PDB file of C-alpha atoms in Angstrom:
ATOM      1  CA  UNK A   7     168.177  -5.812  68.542  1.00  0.00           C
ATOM      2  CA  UNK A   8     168.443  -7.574  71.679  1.00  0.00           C
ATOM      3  CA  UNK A   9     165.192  -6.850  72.967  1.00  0.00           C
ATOM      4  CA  UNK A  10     163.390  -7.652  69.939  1.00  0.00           C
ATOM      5  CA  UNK A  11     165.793 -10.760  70.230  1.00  0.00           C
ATOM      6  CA  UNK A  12     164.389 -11.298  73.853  1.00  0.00           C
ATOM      7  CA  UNK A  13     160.758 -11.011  72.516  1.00  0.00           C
ATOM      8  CA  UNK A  14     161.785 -13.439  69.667  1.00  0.00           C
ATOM      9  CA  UNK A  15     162.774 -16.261  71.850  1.00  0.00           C
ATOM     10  CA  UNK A  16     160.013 -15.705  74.503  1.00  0.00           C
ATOM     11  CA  UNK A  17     157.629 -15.932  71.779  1.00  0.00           C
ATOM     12  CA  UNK A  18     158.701 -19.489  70.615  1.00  0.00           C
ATOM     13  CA  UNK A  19     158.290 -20.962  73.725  1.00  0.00           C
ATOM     14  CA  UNK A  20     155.184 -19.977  74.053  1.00  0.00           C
ATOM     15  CA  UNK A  21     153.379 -22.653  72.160  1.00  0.00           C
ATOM     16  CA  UNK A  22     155.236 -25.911  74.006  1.00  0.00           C
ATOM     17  CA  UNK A  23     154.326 -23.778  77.132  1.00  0.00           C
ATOM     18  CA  UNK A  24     150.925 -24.163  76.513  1.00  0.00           C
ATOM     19  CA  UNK A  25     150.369 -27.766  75.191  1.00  0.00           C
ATOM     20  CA  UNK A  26     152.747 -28.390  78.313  1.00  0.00           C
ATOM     21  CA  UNK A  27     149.655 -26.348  80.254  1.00  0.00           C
ATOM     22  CA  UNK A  28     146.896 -28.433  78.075  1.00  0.00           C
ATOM     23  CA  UNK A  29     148.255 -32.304  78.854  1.00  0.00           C
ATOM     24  CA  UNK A  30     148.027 -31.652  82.995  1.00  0.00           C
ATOM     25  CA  UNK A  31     144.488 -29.735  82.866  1.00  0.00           C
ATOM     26  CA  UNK A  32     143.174 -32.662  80.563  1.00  0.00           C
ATOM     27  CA  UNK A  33     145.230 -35.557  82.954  1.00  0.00           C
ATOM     28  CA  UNK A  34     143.896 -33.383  86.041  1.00  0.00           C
ATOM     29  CA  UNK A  35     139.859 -33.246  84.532  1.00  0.00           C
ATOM     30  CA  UNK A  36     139.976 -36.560  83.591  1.00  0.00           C
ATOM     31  CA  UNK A  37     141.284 -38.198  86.416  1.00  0.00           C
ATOM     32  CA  UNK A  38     139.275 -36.189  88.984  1.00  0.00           C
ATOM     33  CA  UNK A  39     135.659 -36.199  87.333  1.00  0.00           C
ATOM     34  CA  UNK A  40     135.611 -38.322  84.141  1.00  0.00           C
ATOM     35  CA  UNK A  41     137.423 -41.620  85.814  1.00  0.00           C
ATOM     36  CA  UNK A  42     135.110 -41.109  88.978  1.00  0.00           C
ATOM     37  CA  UNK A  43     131.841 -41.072  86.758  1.00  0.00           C
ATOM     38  CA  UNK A  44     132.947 -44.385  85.404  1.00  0.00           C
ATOM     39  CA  UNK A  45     133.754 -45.830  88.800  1.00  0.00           C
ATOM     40  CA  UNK A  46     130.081 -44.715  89.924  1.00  0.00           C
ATOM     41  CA  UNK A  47     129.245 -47.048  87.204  1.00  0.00           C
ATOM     42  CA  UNK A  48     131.137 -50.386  88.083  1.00  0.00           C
ATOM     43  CA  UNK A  49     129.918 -49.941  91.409  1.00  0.00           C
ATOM     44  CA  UNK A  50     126.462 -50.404  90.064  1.00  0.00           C
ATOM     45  CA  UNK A  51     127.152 -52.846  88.047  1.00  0.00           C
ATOM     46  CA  UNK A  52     129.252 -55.234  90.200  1.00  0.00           C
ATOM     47  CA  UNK A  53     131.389 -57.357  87.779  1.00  0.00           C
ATOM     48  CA  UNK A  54     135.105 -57.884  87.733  1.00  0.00           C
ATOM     49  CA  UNK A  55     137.442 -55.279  86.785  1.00  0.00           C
ATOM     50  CA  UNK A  56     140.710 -55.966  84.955  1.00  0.00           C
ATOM     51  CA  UNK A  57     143.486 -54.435  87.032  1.00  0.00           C
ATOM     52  CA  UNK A  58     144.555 -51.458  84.663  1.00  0.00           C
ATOM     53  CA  UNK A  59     140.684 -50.300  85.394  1.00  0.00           C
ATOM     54  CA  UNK A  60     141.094 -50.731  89.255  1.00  0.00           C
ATOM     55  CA  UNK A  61     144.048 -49.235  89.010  1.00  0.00           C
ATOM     56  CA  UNK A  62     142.909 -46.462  87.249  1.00  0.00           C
ATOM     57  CA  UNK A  63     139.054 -46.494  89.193  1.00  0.00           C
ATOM     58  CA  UNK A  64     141.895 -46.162  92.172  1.00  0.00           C
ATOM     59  CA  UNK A  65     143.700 -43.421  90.707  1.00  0.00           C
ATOM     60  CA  UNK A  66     140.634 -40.998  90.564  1.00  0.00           C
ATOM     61  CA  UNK A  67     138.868 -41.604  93.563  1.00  0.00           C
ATOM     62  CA  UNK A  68     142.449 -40.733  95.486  1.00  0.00           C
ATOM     63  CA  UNK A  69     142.819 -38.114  93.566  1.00  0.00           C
ATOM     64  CA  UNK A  70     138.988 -36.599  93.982  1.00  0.00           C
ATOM     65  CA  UNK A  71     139.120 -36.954  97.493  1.00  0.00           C
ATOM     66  CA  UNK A  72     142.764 -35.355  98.180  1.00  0.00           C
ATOM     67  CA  UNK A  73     142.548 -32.902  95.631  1.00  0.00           C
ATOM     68  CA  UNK A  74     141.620 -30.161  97.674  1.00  0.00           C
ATOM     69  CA  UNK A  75     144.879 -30.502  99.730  1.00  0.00           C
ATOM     70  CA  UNK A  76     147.127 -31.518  97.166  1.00  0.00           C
ATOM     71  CA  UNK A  77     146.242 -28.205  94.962  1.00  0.00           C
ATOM     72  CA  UNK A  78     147.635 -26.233  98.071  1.00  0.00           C
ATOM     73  CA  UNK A  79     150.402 -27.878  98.997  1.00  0.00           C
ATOM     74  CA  UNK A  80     151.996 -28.207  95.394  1.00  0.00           C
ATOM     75  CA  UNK A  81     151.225 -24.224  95.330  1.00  0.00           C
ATOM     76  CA  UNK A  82     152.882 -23.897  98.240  1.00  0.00           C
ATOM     77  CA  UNK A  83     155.866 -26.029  97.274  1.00  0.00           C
ATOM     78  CA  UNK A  84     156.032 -24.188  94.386  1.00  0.00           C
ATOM     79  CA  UNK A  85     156.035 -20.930  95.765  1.00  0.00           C
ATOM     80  CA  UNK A  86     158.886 -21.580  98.210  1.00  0.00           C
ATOM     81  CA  UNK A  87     161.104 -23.242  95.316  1.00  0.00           C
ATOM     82  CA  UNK A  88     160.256 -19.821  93.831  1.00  0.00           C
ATOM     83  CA  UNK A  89     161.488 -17.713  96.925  1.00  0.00           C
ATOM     84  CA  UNK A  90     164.468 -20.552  96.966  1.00  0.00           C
ATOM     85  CA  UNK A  91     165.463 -19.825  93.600  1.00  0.00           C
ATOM     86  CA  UNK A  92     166.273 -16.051  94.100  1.00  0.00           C
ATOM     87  CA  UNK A  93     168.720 -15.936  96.859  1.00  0.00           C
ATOM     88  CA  UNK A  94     172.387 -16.610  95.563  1.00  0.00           C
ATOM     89  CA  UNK A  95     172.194 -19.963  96.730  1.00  0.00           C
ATOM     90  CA  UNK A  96     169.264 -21.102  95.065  1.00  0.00           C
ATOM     91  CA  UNK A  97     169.751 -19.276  91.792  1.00  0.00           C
ATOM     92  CA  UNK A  98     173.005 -20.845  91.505  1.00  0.00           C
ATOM     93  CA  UNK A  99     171.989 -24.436  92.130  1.00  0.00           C
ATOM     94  CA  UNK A 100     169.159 -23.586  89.745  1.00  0.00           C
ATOM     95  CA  UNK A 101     171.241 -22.079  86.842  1.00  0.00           C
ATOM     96  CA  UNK A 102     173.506 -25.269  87.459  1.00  0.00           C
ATOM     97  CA  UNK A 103     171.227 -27.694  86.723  1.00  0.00           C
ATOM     98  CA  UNK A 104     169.674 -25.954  83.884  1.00  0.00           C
ATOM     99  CA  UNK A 105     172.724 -25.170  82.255  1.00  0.00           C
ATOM    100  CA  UNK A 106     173.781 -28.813  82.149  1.00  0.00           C
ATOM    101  CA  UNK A 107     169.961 -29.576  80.841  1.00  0.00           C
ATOM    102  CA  UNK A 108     170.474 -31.559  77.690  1.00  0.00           C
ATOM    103  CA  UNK A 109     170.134 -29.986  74.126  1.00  0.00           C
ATOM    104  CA  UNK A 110     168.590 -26.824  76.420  1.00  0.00           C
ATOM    105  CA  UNK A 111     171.007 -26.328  78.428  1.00  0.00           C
ATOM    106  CA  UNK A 112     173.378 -25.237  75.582  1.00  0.00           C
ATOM    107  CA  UNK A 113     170.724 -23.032  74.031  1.00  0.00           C
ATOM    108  CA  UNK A 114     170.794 -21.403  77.485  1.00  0.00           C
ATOM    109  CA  UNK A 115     174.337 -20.899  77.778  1.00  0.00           C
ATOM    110  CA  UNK A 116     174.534 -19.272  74.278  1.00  0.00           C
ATOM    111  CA  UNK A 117     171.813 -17.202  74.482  1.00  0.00           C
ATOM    112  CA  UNK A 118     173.237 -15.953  78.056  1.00  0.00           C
ATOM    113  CA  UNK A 119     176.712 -15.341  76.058  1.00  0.00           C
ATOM    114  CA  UNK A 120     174.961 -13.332  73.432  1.00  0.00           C
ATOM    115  CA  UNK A 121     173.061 -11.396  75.426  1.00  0.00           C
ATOM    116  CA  UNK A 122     176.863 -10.366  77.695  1.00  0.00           C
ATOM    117  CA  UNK A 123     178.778  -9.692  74.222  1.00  0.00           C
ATOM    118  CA  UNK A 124     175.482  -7.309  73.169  1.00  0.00           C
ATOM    119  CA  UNK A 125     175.553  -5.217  76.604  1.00  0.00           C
ATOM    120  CA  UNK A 126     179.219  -5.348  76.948  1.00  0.00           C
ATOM    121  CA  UNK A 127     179.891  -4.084  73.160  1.00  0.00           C
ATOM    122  CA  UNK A 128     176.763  -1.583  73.676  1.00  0.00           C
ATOM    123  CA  UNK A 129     178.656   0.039  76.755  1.00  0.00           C
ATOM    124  CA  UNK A 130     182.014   0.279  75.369  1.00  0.00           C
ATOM    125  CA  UNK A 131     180.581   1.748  71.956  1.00  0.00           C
ATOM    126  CA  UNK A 132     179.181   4.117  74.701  1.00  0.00           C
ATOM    127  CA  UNK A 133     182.943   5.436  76.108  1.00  0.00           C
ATOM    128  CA  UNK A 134     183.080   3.136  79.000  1.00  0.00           C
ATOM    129  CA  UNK A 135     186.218   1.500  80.315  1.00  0.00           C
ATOM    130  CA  UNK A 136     186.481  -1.984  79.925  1.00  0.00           C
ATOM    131  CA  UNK A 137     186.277  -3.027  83.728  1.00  0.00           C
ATOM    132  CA  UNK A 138     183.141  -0.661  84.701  1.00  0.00           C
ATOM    133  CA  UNK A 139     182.357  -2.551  81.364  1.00  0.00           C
ATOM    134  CA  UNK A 140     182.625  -5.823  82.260  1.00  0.00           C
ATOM    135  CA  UNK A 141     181.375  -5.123  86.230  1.00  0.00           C
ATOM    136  CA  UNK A 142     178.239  -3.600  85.173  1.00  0.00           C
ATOM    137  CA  UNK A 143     177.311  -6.413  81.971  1.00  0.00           C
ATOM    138  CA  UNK A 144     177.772  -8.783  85.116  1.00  0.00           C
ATOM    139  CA  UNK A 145     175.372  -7.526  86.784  1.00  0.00           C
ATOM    140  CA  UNK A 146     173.095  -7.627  84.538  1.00  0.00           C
ATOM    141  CA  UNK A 147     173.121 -11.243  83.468  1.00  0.00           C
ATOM    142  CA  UNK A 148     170.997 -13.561  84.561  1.00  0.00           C
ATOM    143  CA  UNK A 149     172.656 -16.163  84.588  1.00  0.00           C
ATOM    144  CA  UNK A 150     174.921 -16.870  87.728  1.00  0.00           C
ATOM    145  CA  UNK A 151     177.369 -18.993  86.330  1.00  0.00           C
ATOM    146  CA  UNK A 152     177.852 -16.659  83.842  1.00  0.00           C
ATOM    147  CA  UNK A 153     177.750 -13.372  85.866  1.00  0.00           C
ATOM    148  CA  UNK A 154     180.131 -14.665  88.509  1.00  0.00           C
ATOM    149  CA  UNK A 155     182.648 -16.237  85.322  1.00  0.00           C
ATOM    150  CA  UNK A 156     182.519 -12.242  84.260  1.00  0.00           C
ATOM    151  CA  UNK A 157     182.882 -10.823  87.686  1.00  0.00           C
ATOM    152  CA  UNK A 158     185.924 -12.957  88.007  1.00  0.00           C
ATOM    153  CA  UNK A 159     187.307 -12.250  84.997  1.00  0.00           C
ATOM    154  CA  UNK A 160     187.339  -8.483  85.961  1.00  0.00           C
ATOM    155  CA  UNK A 161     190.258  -9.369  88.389  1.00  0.00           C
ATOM    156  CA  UNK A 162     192.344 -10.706  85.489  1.00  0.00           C
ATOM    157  CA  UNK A 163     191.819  -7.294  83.418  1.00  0.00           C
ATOM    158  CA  UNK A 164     192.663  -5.485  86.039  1.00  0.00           C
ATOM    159  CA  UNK A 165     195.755  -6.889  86.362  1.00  0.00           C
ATOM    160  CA  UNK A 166     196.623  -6.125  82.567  1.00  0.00           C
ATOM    161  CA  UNK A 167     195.419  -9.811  80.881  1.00  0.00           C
ATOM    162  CA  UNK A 168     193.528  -9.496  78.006  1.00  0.00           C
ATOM    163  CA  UNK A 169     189.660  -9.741  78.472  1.00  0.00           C
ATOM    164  CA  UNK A 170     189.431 -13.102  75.769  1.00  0.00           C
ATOM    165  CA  UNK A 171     192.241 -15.076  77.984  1.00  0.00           C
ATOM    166  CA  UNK A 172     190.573 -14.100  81.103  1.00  0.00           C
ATOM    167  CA  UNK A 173     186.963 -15.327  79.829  1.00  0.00           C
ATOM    168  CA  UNK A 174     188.509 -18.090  78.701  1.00  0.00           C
ATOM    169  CA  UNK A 175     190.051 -19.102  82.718  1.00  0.00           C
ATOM    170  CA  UNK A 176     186.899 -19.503  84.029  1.00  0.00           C
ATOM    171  CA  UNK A 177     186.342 -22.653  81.486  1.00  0.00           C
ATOM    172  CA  UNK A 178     182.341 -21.053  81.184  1.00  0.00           C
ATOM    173  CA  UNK A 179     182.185 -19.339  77.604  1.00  0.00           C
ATOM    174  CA  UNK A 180     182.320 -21.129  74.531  1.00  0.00           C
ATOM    175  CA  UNK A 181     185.888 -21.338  72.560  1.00  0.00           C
ATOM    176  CA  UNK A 182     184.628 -19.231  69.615  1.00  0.00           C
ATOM    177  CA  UNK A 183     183.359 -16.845  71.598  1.00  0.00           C
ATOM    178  CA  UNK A 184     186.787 -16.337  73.564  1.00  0.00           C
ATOM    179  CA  UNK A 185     188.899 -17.001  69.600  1.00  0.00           C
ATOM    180  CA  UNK A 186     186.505 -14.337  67.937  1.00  0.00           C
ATOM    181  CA  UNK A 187     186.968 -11.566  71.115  1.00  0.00           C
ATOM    182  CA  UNK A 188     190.534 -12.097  70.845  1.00  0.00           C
ATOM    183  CA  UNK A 189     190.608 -11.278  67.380  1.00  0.00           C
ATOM    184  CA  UNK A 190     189.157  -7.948  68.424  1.00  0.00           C
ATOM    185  CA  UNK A 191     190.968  -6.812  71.022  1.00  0.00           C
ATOM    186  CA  UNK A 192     193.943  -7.945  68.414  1.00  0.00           C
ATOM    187  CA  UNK A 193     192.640  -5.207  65.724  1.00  0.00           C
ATOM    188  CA  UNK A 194     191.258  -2.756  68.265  1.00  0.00           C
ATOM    189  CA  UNK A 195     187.834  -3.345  67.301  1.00  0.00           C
ATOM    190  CA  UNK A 196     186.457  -5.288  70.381  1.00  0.00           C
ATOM    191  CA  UNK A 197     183.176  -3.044  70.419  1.00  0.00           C
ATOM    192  CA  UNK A 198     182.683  -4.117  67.003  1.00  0.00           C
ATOM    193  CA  UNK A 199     183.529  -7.984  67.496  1.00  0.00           C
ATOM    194  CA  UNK A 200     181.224  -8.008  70.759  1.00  0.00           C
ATOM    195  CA  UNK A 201     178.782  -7.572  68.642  1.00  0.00           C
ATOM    196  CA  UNK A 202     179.640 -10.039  66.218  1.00  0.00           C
ATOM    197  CA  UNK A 203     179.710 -12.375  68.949  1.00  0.00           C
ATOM    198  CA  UNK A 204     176.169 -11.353  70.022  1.00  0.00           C
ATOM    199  CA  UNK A 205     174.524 -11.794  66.227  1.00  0.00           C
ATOM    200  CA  UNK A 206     176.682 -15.116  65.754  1.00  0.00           C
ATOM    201  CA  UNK A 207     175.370 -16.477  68.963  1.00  0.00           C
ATOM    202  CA  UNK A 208     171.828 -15.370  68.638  1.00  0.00           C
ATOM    203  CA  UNK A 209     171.261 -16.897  65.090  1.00  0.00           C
ATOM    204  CA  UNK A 210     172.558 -19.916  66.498  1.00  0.00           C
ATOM    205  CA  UNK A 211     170.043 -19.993  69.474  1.00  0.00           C
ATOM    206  CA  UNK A 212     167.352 -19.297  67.120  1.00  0.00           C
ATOM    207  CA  UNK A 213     168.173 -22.190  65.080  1.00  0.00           C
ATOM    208  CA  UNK A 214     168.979 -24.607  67.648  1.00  0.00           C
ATOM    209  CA  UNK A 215     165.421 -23.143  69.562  1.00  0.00           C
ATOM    210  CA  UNK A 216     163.931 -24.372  66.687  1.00  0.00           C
ATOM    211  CA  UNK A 217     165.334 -27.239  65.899  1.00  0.00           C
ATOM    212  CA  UNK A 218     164.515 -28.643  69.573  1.00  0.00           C
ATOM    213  CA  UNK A 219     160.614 -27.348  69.669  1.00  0.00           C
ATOM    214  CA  UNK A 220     160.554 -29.094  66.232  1.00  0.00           C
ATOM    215  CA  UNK A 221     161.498 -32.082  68.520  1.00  0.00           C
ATOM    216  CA  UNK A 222     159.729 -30.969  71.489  1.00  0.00           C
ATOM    217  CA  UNK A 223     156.185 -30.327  70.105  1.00  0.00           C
ATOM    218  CA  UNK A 224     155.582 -33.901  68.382  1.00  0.00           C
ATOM    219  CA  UNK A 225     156.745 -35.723  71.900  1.00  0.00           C
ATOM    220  CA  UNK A 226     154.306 -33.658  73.618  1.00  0.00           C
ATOM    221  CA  UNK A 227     151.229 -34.418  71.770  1.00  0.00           C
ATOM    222  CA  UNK A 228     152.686 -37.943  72.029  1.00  0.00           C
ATOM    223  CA  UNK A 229     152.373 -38.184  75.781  1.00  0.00           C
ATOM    224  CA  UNK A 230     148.922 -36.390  75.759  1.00  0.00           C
ATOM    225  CA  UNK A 231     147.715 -38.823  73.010  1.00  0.00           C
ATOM    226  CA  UNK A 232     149.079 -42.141  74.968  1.00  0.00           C
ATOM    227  CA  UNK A 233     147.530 -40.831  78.642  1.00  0.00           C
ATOM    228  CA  UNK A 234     143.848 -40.221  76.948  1.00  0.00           C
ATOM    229  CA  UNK A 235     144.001 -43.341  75.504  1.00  0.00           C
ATOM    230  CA  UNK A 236     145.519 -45.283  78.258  1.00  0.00           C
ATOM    231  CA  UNK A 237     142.625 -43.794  80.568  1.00  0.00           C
ATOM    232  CA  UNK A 238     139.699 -44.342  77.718  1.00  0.00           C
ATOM    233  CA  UNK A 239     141.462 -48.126  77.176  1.00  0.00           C
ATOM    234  CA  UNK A 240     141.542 -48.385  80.598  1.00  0.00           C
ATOM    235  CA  UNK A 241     137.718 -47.405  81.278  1.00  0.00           C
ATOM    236  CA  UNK A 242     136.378 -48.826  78.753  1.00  0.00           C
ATOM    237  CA  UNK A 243     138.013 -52.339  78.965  1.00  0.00           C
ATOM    238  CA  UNK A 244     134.956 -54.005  80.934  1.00  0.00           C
ATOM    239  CA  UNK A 245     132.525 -52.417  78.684  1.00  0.00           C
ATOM    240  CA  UNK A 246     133.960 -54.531  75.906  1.00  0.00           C
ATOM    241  CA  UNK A 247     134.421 -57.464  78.171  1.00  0.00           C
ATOM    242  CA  UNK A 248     131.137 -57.471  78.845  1.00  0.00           C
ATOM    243  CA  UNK A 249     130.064 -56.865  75.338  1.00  0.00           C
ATOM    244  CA  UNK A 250     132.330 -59.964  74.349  1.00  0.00           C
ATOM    245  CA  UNK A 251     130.537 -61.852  77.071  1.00  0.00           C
ATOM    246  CA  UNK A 252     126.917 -61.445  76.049  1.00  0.00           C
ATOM    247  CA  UNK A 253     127.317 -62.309  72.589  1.00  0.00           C
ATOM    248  CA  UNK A 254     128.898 -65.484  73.386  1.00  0.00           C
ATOM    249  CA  UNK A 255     126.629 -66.314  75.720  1.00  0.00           C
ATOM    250  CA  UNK A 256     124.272 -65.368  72.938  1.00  0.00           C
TER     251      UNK A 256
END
């Protein structure tokens, strides 16, 4: 269930991923060989340019002629943010910020919490202690916040508190989460409640998921309609002008 849960959510964010991936080729194509071919042209012609075209004539030449060395260096960039982002320091800062992410950031934290309560009720339903339990579902997080909330909260069991109070200490898991595992270690059915947890918390990321691509999706082909037509308005400005200008002077 979790994996196919995995798979699930993976494959929703597929489609924003890729109209994310479409609006920078088109802005990239445009501005390096379509805006160029048009400044070829006012060259030629020699008349005055209203300053959205300039700016925009501007725009692609720069970006023609430093293209070649911007490419690399925003690779490169990228690559050491990547390299940053999995020592502890920089997968914590990361994590951080995109747990307090608006509207995402809560999808993230829930769907880390689900995916705890389904390897943590999957090993005790297995016959292990709680706190080899609890130290290996911490490992295998990935969330830092998250993992280092459970690692801490090992302490706590060990020194006889229940597993929902310690949870709840580090001020990291949601309240009905903590409520709904103290209700099973209260019956003797936390295996059972863990997973609970993990199916509660898992519909709810799947409807909040959708809820915000439903949101998402529109704003994106929103900002990739209003840059083609702010470049097209913007090249094809003087070609009106001009237009205007010879049939009045008709």
């Amino acid at each position: 269930m979790s994996l196919a849960f995995r798979k699930k959510v993976k494959a929703s964010l597929i489609y924003p991923t890729l109209l994310v991936f479409l609006v920078i080729t088109m802005f990239i194509f445009m501005i390096t060989f379509v805006v160029p071919q048009f400044a070829k042209l006012y060259d030629q012609i020699g008349s005055k340019l209203p300053t959205i075209t300039l700016f925009m004539l501007a725009l692609g030449k720069a970006a023609q002629h430093y293209l070649l060395y911007v490419a690399p260096a925003v690779a490169l960039i990228a690559f050491l943010v990547w390299r940053w982002s999995k020592n502890d320091a920089g997968a914590e800062r990361v994590d951080r910020v995109r747990i307090r992410l608006p509207i995402l950031g809560k999808i993230w934290l829930k769907y880390q919490v689900a995916m705890f309560a389904r390897t943590l009720s999957t090993l005790l339903s297995g016959g292990i202690p709680l706190v080899p339990s609890l130290e290996t579902a911490a490992r295998t997080i990935t969330s830092r916040r998250i993992g280092k909330a459970v690692a801490a909260s090992v302490v706590s069991v060990r020194e006889g508190k229940g597993l929902a109070k310690s949870l709840e200490a580090t001020g990291v898991f949601p309240e009905l989460s903590t409520e709904m595992i103290e209700v099973g270690e209260s019956t003797g059915a936390l295996p059972q409640m863990l997973n609970s947890v993990a199916e509660f918390f898992e519909e709810d990321v799947q409807t909040a998921l959708t809820a915000a691509l439903a949101l998402i999706e529109p704003a994106i082909l929103i900002v990739m309609g209003a840059v083609v037509l702010t470049i097209l308005i913007a090249l094809y400005l003087p070609i009106f002008s001009m237009g205007n200008t010879t049939s009045l002077g008709g």
